[in-house]
JSON list of C-alpha atoms (C1' of nucleotides) in Angstrom, two decimals:
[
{"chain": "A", "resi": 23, "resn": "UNK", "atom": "CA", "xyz": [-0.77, 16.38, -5.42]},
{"chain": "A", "resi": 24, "resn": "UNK", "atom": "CA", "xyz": [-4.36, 16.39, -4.87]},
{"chain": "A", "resi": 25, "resn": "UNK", "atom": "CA", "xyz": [-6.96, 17.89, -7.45]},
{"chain": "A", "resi": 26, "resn": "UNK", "atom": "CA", "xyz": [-7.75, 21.63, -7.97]},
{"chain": "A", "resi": 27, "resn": "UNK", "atom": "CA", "xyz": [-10.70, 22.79, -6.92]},
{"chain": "A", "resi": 28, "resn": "UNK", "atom": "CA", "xyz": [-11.88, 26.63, -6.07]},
{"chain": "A", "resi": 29, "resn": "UNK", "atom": "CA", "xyz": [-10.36, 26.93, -2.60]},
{"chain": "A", "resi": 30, "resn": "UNK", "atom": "CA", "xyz": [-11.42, 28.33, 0.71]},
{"chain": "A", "resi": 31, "resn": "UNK", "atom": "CA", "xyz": [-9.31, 28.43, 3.84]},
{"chain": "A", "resi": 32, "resn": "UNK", "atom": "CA", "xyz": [-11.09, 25.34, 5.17]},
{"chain": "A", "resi": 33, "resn": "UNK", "atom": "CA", "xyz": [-10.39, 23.19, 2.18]},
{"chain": "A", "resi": 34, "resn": "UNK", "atom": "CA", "xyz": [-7.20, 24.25, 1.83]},
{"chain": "A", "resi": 35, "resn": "UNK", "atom": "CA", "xyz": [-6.52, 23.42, 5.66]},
{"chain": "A", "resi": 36, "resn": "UNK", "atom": "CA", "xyz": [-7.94, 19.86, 4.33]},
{"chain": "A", "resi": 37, "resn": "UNK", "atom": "CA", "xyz": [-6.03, 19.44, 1.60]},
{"chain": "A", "resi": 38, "resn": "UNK", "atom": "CA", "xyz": [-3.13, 19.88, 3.53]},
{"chain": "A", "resi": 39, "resn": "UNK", "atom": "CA", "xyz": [-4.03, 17.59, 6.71]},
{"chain": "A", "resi": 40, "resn": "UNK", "atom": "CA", "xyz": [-6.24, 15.21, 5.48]},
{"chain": "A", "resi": 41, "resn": "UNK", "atom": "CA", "xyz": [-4.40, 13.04, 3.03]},
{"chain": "A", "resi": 42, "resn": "UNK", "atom": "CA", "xyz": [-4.45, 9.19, 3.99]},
{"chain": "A", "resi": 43, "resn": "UNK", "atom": "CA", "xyz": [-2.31, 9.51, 6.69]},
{"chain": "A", "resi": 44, "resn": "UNK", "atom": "CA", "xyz": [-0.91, 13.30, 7.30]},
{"chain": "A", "resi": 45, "resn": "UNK", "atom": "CA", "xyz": [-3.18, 13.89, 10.15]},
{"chain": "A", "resi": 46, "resn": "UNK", "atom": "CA", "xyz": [-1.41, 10.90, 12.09]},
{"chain": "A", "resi": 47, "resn": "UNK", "atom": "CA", "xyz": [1.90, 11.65, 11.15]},
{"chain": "A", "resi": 48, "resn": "UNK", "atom": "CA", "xyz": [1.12, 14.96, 12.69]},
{"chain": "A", "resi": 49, "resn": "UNK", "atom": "CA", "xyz": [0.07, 13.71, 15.13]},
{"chain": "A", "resi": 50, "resn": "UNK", "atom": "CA", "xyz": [2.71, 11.59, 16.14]},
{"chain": "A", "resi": 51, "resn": "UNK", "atom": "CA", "xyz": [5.15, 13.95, 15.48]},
{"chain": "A", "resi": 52, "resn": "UNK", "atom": "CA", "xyz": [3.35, 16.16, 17.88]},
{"chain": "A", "resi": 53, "resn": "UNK", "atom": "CA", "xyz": [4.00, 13.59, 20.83]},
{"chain": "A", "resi": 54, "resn": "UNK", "atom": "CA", "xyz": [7.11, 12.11, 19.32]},
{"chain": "A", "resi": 55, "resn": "UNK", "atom": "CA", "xyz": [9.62, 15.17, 17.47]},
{"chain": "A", "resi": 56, "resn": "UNK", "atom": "CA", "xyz": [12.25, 14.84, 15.93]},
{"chain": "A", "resi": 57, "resn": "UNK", "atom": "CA", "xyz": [11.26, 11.08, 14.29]},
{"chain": "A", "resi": 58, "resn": "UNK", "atom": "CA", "xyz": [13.31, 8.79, 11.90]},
{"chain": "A", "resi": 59, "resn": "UNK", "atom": "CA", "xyz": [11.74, 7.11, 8.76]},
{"chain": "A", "resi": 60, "resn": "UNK", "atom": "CA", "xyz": [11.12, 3.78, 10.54]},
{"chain": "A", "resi": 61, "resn": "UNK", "atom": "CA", "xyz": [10.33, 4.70, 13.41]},
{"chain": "A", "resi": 62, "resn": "UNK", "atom": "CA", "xyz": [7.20, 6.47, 12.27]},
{"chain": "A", "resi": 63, "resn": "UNK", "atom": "CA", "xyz": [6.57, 3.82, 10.33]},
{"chain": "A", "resi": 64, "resn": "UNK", "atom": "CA", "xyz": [6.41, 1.82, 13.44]},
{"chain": "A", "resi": 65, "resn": "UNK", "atom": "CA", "xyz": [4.12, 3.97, 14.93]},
{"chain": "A", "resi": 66, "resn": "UNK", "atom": "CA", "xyz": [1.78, 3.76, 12.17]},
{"chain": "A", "resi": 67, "resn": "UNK", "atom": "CA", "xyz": [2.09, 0.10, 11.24]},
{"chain": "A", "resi": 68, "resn": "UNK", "atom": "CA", "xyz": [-0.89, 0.20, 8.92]},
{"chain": "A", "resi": 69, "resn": "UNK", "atom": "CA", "xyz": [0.75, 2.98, 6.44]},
{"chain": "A", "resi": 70, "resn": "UNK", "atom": "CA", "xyz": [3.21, 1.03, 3.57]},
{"chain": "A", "resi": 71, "resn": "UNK", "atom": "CA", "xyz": [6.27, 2.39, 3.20]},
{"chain": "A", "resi": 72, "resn": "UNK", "atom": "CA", "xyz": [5.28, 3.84, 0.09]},
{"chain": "A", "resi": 73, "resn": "UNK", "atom": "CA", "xyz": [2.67, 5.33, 1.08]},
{"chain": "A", "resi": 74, "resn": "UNK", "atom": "CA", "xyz": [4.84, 6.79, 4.44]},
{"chain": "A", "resi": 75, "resn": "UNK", "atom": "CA", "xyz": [7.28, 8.52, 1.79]},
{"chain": "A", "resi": 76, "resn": "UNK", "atom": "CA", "xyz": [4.44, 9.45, -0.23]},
{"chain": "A", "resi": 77, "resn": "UNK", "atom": "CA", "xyz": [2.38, 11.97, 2.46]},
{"chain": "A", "resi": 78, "resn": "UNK", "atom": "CA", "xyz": [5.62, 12.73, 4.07]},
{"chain": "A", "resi": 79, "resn": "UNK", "atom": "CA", "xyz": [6.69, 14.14, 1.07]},
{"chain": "A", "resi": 80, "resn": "UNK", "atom": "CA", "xyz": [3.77, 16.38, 0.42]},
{"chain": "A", "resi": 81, "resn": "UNK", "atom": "CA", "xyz": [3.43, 16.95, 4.45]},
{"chain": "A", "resi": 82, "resn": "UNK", "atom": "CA", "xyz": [7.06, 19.02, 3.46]},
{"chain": "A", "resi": 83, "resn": "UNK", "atom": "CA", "xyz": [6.64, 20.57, 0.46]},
{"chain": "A", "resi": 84, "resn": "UNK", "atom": "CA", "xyz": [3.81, 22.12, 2.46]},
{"chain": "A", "resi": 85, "resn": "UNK", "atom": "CA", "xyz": [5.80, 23.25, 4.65]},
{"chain": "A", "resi": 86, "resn": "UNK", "atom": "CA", "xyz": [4.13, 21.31, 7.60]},
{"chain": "A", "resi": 87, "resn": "UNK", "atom": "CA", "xyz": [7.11, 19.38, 8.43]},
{"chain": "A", "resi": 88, "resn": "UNK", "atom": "CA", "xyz": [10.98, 19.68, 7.88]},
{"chain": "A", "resi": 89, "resn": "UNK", "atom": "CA", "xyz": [13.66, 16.65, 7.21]},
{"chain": "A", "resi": 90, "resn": "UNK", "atom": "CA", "xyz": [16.58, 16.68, 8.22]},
{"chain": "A", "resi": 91, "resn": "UNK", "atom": "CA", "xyz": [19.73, 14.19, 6.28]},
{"chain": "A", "resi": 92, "resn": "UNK", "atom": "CA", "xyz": [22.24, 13.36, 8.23]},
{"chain": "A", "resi": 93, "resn": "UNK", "atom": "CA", "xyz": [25.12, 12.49, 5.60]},
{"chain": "A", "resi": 94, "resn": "UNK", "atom": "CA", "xyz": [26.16, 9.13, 7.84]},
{"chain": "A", "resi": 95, "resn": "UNK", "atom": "CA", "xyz": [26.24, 5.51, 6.34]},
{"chain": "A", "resi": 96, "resn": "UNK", "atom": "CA", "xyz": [23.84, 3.71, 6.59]},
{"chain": "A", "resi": 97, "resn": "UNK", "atom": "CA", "xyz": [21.48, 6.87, 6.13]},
{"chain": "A", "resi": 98, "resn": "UNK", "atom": "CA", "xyz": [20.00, 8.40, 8.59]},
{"chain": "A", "resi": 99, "resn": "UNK", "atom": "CA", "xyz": [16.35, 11.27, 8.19]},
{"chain": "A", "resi": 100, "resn": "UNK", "atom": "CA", "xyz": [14.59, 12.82, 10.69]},
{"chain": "A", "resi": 101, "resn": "UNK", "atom": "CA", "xyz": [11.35, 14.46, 10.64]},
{"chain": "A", "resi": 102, "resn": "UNK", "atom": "CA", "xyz": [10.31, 17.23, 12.45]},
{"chain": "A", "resi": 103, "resn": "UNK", "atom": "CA", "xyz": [7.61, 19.76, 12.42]},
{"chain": "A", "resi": 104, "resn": "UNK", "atom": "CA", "xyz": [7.78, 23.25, 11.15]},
{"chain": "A", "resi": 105, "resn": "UNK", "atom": "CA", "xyz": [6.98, 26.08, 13.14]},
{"chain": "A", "resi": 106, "resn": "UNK", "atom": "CA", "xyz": [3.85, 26.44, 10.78]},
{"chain": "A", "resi": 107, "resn": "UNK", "atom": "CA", "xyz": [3.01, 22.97, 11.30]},
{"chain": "A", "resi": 108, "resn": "UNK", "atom": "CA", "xyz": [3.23, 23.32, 15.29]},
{"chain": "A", "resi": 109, "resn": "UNK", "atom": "CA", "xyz": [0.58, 26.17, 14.68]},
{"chain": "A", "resi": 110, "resn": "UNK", "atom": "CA", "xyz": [-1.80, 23.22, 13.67]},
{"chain": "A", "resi": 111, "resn": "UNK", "atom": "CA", "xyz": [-1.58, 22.07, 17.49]},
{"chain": "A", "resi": 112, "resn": "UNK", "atom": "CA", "xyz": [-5.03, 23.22, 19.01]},
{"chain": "A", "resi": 113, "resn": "UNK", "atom": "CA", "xyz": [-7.00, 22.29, 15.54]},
{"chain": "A", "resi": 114, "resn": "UNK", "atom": "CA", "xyz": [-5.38, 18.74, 15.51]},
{"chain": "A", "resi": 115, "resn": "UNK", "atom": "CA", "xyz": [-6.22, 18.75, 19.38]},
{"chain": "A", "resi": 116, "resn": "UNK", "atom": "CA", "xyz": [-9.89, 19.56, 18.24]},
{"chain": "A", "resi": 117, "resn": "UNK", "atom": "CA", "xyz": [-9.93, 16.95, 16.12]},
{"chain": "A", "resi": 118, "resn": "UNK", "atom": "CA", "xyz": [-9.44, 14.61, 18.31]},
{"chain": "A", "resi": 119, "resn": "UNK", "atom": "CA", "xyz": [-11.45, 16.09, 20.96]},
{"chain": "A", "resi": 120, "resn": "UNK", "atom": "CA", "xyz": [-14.61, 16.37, 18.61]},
{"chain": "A", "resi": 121, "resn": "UNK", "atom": "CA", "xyz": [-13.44, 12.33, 17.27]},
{"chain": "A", "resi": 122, "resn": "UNK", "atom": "CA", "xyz": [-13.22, 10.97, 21.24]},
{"chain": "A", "resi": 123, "resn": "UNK", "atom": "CA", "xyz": [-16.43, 11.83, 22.74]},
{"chain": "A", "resi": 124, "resn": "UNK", "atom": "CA", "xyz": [-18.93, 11.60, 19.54]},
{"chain": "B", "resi": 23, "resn": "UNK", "atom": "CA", "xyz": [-18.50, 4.54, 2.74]},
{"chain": "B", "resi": 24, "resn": "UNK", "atom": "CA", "xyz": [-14.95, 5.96, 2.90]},
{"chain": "B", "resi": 25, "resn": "UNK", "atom": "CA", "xyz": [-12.35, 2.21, 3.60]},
{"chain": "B", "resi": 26, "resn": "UNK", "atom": "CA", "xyz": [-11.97, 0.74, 6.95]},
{"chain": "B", "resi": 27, "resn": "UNK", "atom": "CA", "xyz": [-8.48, 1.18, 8.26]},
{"chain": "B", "resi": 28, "resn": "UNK", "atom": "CA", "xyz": [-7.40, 1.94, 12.07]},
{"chain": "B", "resi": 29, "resn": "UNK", "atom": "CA", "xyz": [-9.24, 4.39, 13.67]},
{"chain": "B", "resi": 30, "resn": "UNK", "atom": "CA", "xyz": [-7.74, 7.15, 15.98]},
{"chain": "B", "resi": 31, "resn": "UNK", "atom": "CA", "xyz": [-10.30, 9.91, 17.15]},
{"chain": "B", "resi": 32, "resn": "UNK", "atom": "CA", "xyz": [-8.67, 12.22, 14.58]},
{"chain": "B", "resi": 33, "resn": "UNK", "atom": "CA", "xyz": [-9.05, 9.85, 11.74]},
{"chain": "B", "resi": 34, "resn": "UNK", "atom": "CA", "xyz": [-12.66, 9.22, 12.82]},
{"chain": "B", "resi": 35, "resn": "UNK", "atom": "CA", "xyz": [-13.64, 12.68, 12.49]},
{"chain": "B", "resi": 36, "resn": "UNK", "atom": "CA", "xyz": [-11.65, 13.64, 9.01]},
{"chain": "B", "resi": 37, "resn": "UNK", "atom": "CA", "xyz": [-13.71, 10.73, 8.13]},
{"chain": "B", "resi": 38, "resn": "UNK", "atom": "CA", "xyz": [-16.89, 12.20, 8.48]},
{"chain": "B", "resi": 39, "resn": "UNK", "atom": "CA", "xyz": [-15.74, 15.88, 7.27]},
{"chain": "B", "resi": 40, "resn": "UNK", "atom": "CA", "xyz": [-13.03, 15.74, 5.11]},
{"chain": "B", "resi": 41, "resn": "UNK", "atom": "CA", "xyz": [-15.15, 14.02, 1.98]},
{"chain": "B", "resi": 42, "resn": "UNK", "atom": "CA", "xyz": [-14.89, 16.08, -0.99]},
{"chain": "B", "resi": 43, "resn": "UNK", "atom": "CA", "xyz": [-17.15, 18.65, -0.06]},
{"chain": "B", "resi": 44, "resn": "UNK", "atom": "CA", "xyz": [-18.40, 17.92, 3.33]},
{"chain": "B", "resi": 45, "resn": "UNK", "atom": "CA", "xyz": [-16.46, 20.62, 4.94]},
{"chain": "B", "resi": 46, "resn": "UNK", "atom": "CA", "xyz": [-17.54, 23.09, 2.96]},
{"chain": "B", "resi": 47, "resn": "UNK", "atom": "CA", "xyz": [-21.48, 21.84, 3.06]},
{"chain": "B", "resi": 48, "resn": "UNK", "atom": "CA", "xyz": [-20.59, 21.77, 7.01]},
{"chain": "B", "resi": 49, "resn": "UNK", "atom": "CA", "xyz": [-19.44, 25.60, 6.68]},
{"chain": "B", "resi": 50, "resn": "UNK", "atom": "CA", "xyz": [-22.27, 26.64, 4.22]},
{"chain": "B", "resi": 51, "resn": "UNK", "atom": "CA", "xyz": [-25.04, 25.44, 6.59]},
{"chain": "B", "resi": 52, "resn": "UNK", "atom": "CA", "xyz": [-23.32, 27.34, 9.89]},
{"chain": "B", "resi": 53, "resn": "UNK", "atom": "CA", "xyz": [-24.02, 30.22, 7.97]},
{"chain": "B", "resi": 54, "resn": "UNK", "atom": "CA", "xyz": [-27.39, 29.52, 6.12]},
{"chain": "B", "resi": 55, "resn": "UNK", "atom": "CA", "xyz": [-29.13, 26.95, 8.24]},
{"chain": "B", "resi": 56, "resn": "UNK", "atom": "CA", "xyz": [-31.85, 25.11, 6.87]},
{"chain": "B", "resi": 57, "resn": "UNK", "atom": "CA", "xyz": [-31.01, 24.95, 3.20]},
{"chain": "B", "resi": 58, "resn": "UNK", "atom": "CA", "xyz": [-32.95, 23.46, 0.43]},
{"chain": "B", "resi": 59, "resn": "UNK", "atom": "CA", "xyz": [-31.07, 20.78, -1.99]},
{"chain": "B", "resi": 60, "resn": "UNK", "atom": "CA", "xyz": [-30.43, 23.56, -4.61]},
{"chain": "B", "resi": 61, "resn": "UNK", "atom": "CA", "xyz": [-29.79, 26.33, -2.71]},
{"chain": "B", "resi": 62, "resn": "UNK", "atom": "CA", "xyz": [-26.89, 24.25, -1.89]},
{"chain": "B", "resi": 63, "resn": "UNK", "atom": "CA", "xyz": [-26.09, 23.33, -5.21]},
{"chain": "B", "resi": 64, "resn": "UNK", "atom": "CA", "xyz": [-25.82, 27.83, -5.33]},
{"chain": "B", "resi": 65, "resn": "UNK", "atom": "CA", "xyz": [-23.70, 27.76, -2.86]},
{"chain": "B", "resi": 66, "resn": "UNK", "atom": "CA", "xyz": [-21.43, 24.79, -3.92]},
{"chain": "B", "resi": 67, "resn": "UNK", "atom": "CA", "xyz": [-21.49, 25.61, -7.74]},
{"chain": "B", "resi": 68, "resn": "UNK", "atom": "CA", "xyz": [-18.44, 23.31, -8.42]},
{"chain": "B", "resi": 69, "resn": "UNK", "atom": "CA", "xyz": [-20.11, 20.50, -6.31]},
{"chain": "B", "resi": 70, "resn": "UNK", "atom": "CA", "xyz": [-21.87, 18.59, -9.08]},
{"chain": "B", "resi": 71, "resn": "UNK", "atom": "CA", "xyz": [-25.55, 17.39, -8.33]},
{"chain": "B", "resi": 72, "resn": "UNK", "atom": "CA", "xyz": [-24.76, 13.69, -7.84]},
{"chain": "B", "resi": 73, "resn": "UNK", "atom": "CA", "xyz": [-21.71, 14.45, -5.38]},
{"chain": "B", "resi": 74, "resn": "UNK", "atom": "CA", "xyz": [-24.30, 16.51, -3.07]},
{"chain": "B", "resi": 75, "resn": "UNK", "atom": "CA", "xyz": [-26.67, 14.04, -3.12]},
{"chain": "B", "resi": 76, "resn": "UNK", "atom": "CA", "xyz": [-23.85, 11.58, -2.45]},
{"chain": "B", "resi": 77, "resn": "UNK", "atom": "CA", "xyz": [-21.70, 13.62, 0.54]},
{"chain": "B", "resi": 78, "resn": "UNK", "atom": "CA", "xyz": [-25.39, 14.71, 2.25]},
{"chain": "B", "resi": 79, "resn": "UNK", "atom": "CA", "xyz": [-26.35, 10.98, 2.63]},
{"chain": "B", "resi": 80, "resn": "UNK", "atom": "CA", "xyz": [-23.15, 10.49, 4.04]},
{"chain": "B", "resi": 81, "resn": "UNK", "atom": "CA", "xyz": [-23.29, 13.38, 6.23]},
{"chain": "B", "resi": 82, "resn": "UNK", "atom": "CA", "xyz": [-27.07, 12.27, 7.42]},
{"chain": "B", "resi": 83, "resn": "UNK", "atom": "CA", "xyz": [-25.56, 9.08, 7.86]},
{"chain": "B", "resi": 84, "resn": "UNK", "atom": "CA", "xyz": [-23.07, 10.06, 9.98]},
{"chain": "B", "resi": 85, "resn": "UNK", "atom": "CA", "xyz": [-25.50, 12.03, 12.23]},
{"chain": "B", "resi": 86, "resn": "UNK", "atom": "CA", "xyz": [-23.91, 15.45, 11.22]},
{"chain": "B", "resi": 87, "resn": "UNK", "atom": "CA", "xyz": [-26.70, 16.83, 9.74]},
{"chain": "B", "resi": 88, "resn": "UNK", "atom": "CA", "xyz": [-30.54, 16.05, 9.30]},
{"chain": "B", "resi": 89, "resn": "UNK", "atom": "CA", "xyz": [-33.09, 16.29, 6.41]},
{"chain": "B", "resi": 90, "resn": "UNK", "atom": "CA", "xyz": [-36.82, 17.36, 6.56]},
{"chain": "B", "resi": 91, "resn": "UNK", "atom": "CA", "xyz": [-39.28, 16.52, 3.27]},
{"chain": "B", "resi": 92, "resn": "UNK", "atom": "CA", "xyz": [-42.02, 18.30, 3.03]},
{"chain": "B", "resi": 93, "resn": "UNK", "atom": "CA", "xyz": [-44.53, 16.13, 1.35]},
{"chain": "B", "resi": 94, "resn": "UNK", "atom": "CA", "xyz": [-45.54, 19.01, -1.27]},
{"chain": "B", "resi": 95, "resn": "UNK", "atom": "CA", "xyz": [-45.35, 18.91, -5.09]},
{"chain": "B", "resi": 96, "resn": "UNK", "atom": "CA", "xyz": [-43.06, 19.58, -6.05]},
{"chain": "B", "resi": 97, "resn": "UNK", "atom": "CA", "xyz": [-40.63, 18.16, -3.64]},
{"chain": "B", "resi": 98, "resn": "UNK", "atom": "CA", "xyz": [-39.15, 20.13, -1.09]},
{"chain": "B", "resi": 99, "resn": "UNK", "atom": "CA", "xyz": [-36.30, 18.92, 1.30]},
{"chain": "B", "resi": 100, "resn": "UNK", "atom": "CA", "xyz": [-34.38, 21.04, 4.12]},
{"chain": "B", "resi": 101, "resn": "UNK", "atom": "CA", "xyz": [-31.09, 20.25, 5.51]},
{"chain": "B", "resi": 102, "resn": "UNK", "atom": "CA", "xyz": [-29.27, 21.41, 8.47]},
{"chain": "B", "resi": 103, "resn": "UNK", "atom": "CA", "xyz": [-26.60, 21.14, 11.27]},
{"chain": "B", "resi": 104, "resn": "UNK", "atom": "CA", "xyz": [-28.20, 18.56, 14.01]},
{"chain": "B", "resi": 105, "resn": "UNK", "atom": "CA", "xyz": [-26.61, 19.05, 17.37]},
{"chain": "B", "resi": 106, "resn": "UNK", "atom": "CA", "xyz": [-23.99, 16.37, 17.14]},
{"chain": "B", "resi": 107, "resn": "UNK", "atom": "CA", "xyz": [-22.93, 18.72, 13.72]},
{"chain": "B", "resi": 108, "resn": "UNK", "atom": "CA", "xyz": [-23.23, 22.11, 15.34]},
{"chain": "B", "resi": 109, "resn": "UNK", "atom": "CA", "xyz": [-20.70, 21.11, 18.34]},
{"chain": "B", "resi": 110, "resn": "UNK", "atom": "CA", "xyz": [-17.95, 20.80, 15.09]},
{"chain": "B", "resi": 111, "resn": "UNK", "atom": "CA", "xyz": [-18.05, 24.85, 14.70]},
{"chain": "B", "resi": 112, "resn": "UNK", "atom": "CA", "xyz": [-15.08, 25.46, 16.48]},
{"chain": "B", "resi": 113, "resn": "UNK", "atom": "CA", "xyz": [-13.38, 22.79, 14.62]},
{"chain": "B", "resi": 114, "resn": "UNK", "atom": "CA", "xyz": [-14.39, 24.03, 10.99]},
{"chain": "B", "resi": 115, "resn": "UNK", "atom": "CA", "xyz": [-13.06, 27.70, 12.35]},
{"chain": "B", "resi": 116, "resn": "UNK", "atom": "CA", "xyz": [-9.99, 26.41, 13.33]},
{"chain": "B", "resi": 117, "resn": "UNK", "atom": "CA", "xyz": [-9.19, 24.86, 10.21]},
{"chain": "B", "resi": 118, "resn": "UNK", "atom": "CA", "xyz": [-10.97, 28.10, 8.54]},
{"chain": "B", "resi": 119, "resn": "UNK", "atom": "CA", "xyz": [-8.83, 30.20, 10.32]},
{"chain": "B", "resi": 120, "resn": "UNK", "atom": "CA", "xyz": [-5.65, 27.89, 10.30]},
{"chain": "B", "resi": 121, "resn": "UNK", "atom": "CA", "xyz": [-6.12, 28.14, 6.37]},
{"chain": "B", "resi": 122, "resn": "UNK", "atom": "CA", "xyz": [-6.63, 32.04, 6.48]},
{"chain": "B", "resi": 123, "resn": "UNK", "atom": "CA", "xyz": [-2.90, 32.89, 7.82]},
{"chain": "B", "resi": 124, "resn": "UNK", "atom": "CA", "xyz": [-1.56, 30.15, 6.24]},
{"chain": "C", "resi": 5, "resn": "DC", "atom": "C1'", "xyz": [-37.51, 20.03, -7.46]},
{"chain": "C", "resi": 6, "resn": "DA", "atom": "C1'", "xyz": [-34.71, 16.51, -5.59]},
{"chain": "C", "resi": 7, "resn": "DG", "atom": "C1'", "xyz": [-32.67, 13.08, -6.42]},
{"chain": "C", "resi": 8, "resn": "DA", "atom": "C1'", "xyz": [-31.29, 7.76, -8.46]},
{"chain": "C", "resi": 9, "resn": "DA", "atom": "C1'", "xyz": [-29.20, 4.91, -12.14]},
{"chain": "C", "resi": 10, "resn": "DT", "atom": "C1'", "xyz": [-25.82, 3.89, -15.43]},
{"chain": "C", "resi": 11, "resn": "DC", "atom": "C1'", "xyz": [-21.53, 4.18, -17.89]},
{"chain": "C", "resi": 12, "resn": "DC", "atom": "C1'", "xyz": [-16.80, 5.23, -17.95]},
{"chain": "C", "resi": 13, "resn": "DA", "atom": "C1'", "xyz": [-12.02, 7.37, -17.23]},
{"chain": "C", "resi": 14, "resn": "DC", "atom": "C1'", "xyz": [-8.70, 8.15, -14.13]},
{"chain": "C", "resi": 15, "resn": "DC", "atom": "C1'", "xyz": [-5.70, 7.73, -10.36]},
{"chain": "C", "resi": 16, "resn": "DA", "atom": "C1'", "xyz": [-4.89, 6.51, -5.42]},
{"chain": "C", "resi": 17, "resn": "DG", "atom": "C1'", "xyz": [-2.81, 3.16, -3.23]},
{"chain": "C", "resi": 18, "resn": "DG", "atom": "C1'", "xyz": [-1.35, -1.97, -2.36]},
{"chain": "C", "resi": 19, "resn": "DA", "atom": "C1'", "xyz": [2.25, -5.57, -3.35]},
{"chain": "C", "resi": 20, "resn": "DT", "atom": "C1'", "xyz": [6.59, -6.47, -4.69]},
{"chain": "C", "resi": 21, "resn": "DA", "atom": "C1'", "xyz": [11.25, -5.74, -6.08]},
{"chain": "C", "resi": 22, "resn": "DC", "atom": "C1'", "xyz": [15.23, -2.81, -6.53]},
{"chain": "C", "resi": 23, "resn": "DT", "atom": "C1'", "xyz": [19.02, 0.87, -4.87]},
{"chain": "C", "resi": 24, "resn": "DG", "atom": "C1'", "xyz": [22.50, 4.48, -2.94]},
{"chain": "D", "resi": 24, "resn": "DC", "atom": "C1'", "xyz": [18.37, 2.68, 6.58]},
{"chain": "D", "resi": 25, "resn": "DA", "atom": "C1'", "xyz": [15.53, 5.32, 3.75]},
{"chain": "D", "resi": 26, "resn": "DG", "atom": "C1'", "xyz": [13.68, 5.46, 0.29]},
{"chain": "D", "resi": 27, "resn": "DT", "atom": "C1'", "xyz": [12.33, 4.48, -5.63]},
{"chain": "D", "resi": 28, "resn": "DA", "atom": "C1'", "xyz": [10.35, 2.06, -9.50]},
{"chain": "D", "resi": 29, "resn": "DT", "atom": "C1'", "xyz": [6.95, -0.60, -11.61]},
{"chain": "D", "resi": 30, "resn": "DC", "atom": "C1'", "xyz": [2.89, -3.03, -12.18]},
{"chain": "D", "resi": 31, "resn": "DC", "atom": "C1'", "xyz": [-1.95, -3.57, -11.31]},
{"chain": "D", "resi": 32, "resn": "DT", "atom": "C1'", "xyz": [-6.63, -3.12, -9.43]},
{"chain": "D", "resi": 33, "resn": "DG", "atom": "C1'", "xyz": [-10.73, -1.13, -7.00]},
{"chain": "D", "resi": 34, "resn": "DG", "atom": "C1'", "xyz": [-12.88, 2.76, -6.10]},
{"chain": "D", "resi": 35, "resn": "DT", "atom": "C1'", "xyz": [-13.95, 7.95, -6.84]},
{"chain": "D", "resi": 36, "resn": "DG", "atom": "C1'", "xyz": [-16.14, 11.10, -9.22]},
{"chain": "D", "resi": 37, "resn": "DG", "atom": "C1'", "xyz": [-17.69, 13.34, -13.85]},
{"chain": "D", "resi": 38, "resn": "DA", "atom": "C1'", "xyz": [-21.31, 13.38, -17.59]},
{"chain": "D", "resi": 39, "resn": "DT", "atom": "C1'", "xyz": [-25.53, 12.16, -18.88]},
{"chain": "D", "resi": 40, "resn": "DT", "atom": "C1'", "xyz": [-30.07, 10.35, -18.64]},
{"chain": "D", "resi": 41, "resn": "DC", "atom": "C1'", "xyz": [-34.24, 8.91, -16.14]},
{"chain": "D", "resi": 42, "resn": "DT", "atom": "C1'", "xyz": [-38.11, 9.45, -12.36]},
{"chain": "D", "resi": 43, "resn": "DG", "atom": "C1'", "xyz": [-41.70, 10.38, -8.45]}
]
DNA sequence: CAGAATCCACCAGGATACTG
DNA sequence: CAGTATCCTGGTGGATTCTG
């Protein structure tokens, strides 16, 4: 988990989003629900698998986004997100907005 | 300067905000525009000295904010939102207000 | 006052290999 | 398939000192 530092809302927003690759996984979970391990990591080629498990990981004990195990051989997971993490919507969408046109 | 990996809008701008203190520099001068280096450093107290140097350059660098220096002894320098930085209010108070209910 | 320079410890994250 | 485990390195950021 990431450092501790005196926190206000914004940072704590931060801390929660902007690991390496949380706001994309968001992101893509926002277009895609309901998304198995590899299949994210398809749609973000450039995160390792490690690193995948890693932010996912945090990304739900956040309470951003929920997994769901499917007790089937081989395994399957799917990630969805949490109602808190669908709240996120409009600020990820500003995001992007604010990223596109400057 | 933060690595060079894909860039999606939203990555683009956590780039330029989510440093370890930009944010909060961001929200500091929406409320006190035109701030001198250590009035800052007041208003950041856990920001060491060398870390707001460091995240203002960046910031400057990215076009988010500008500096004026007064050629006076001793030195004085003002910083503040440029246009480009103001448009991100909306933004910050989205992830402000994200973080407040959350 | 407003920084820059230097030194150093720590840990984030890549590569690779292993597992239930 | 969906992850762990381990090893290793480059970069981030703190503490301190120096300067125009």
């Amino acid at each position: 988990m990431t450092k501790q530092t005196i926190q206000c809302p914004i940072e704590r927003t931060l801390k929660q989003i902007s690991g390496k690759w949380k706001s994309v996984i968001i992101f893509r979970l926002l277009e895609h629900p309901r998304c198995r391990f590899n299949e994210l990591q398809k749609l973000i080629p450039e995160c390792s698998r490690r690193m995948l498990a890693l932010q996912l990981k945090e990304l739900e004990h956040d309470g951003l986004i929920s997994k769901t195990v499917y007790p089937v051989v081989p395994p399957k997971t799917e990630y969805s997100l949490t109602e808190r993490g669908k709240k996120l919507k409009p600020v990820i969408e500003g995001l992007q907005e604010w990223g596109r046109i400057n």
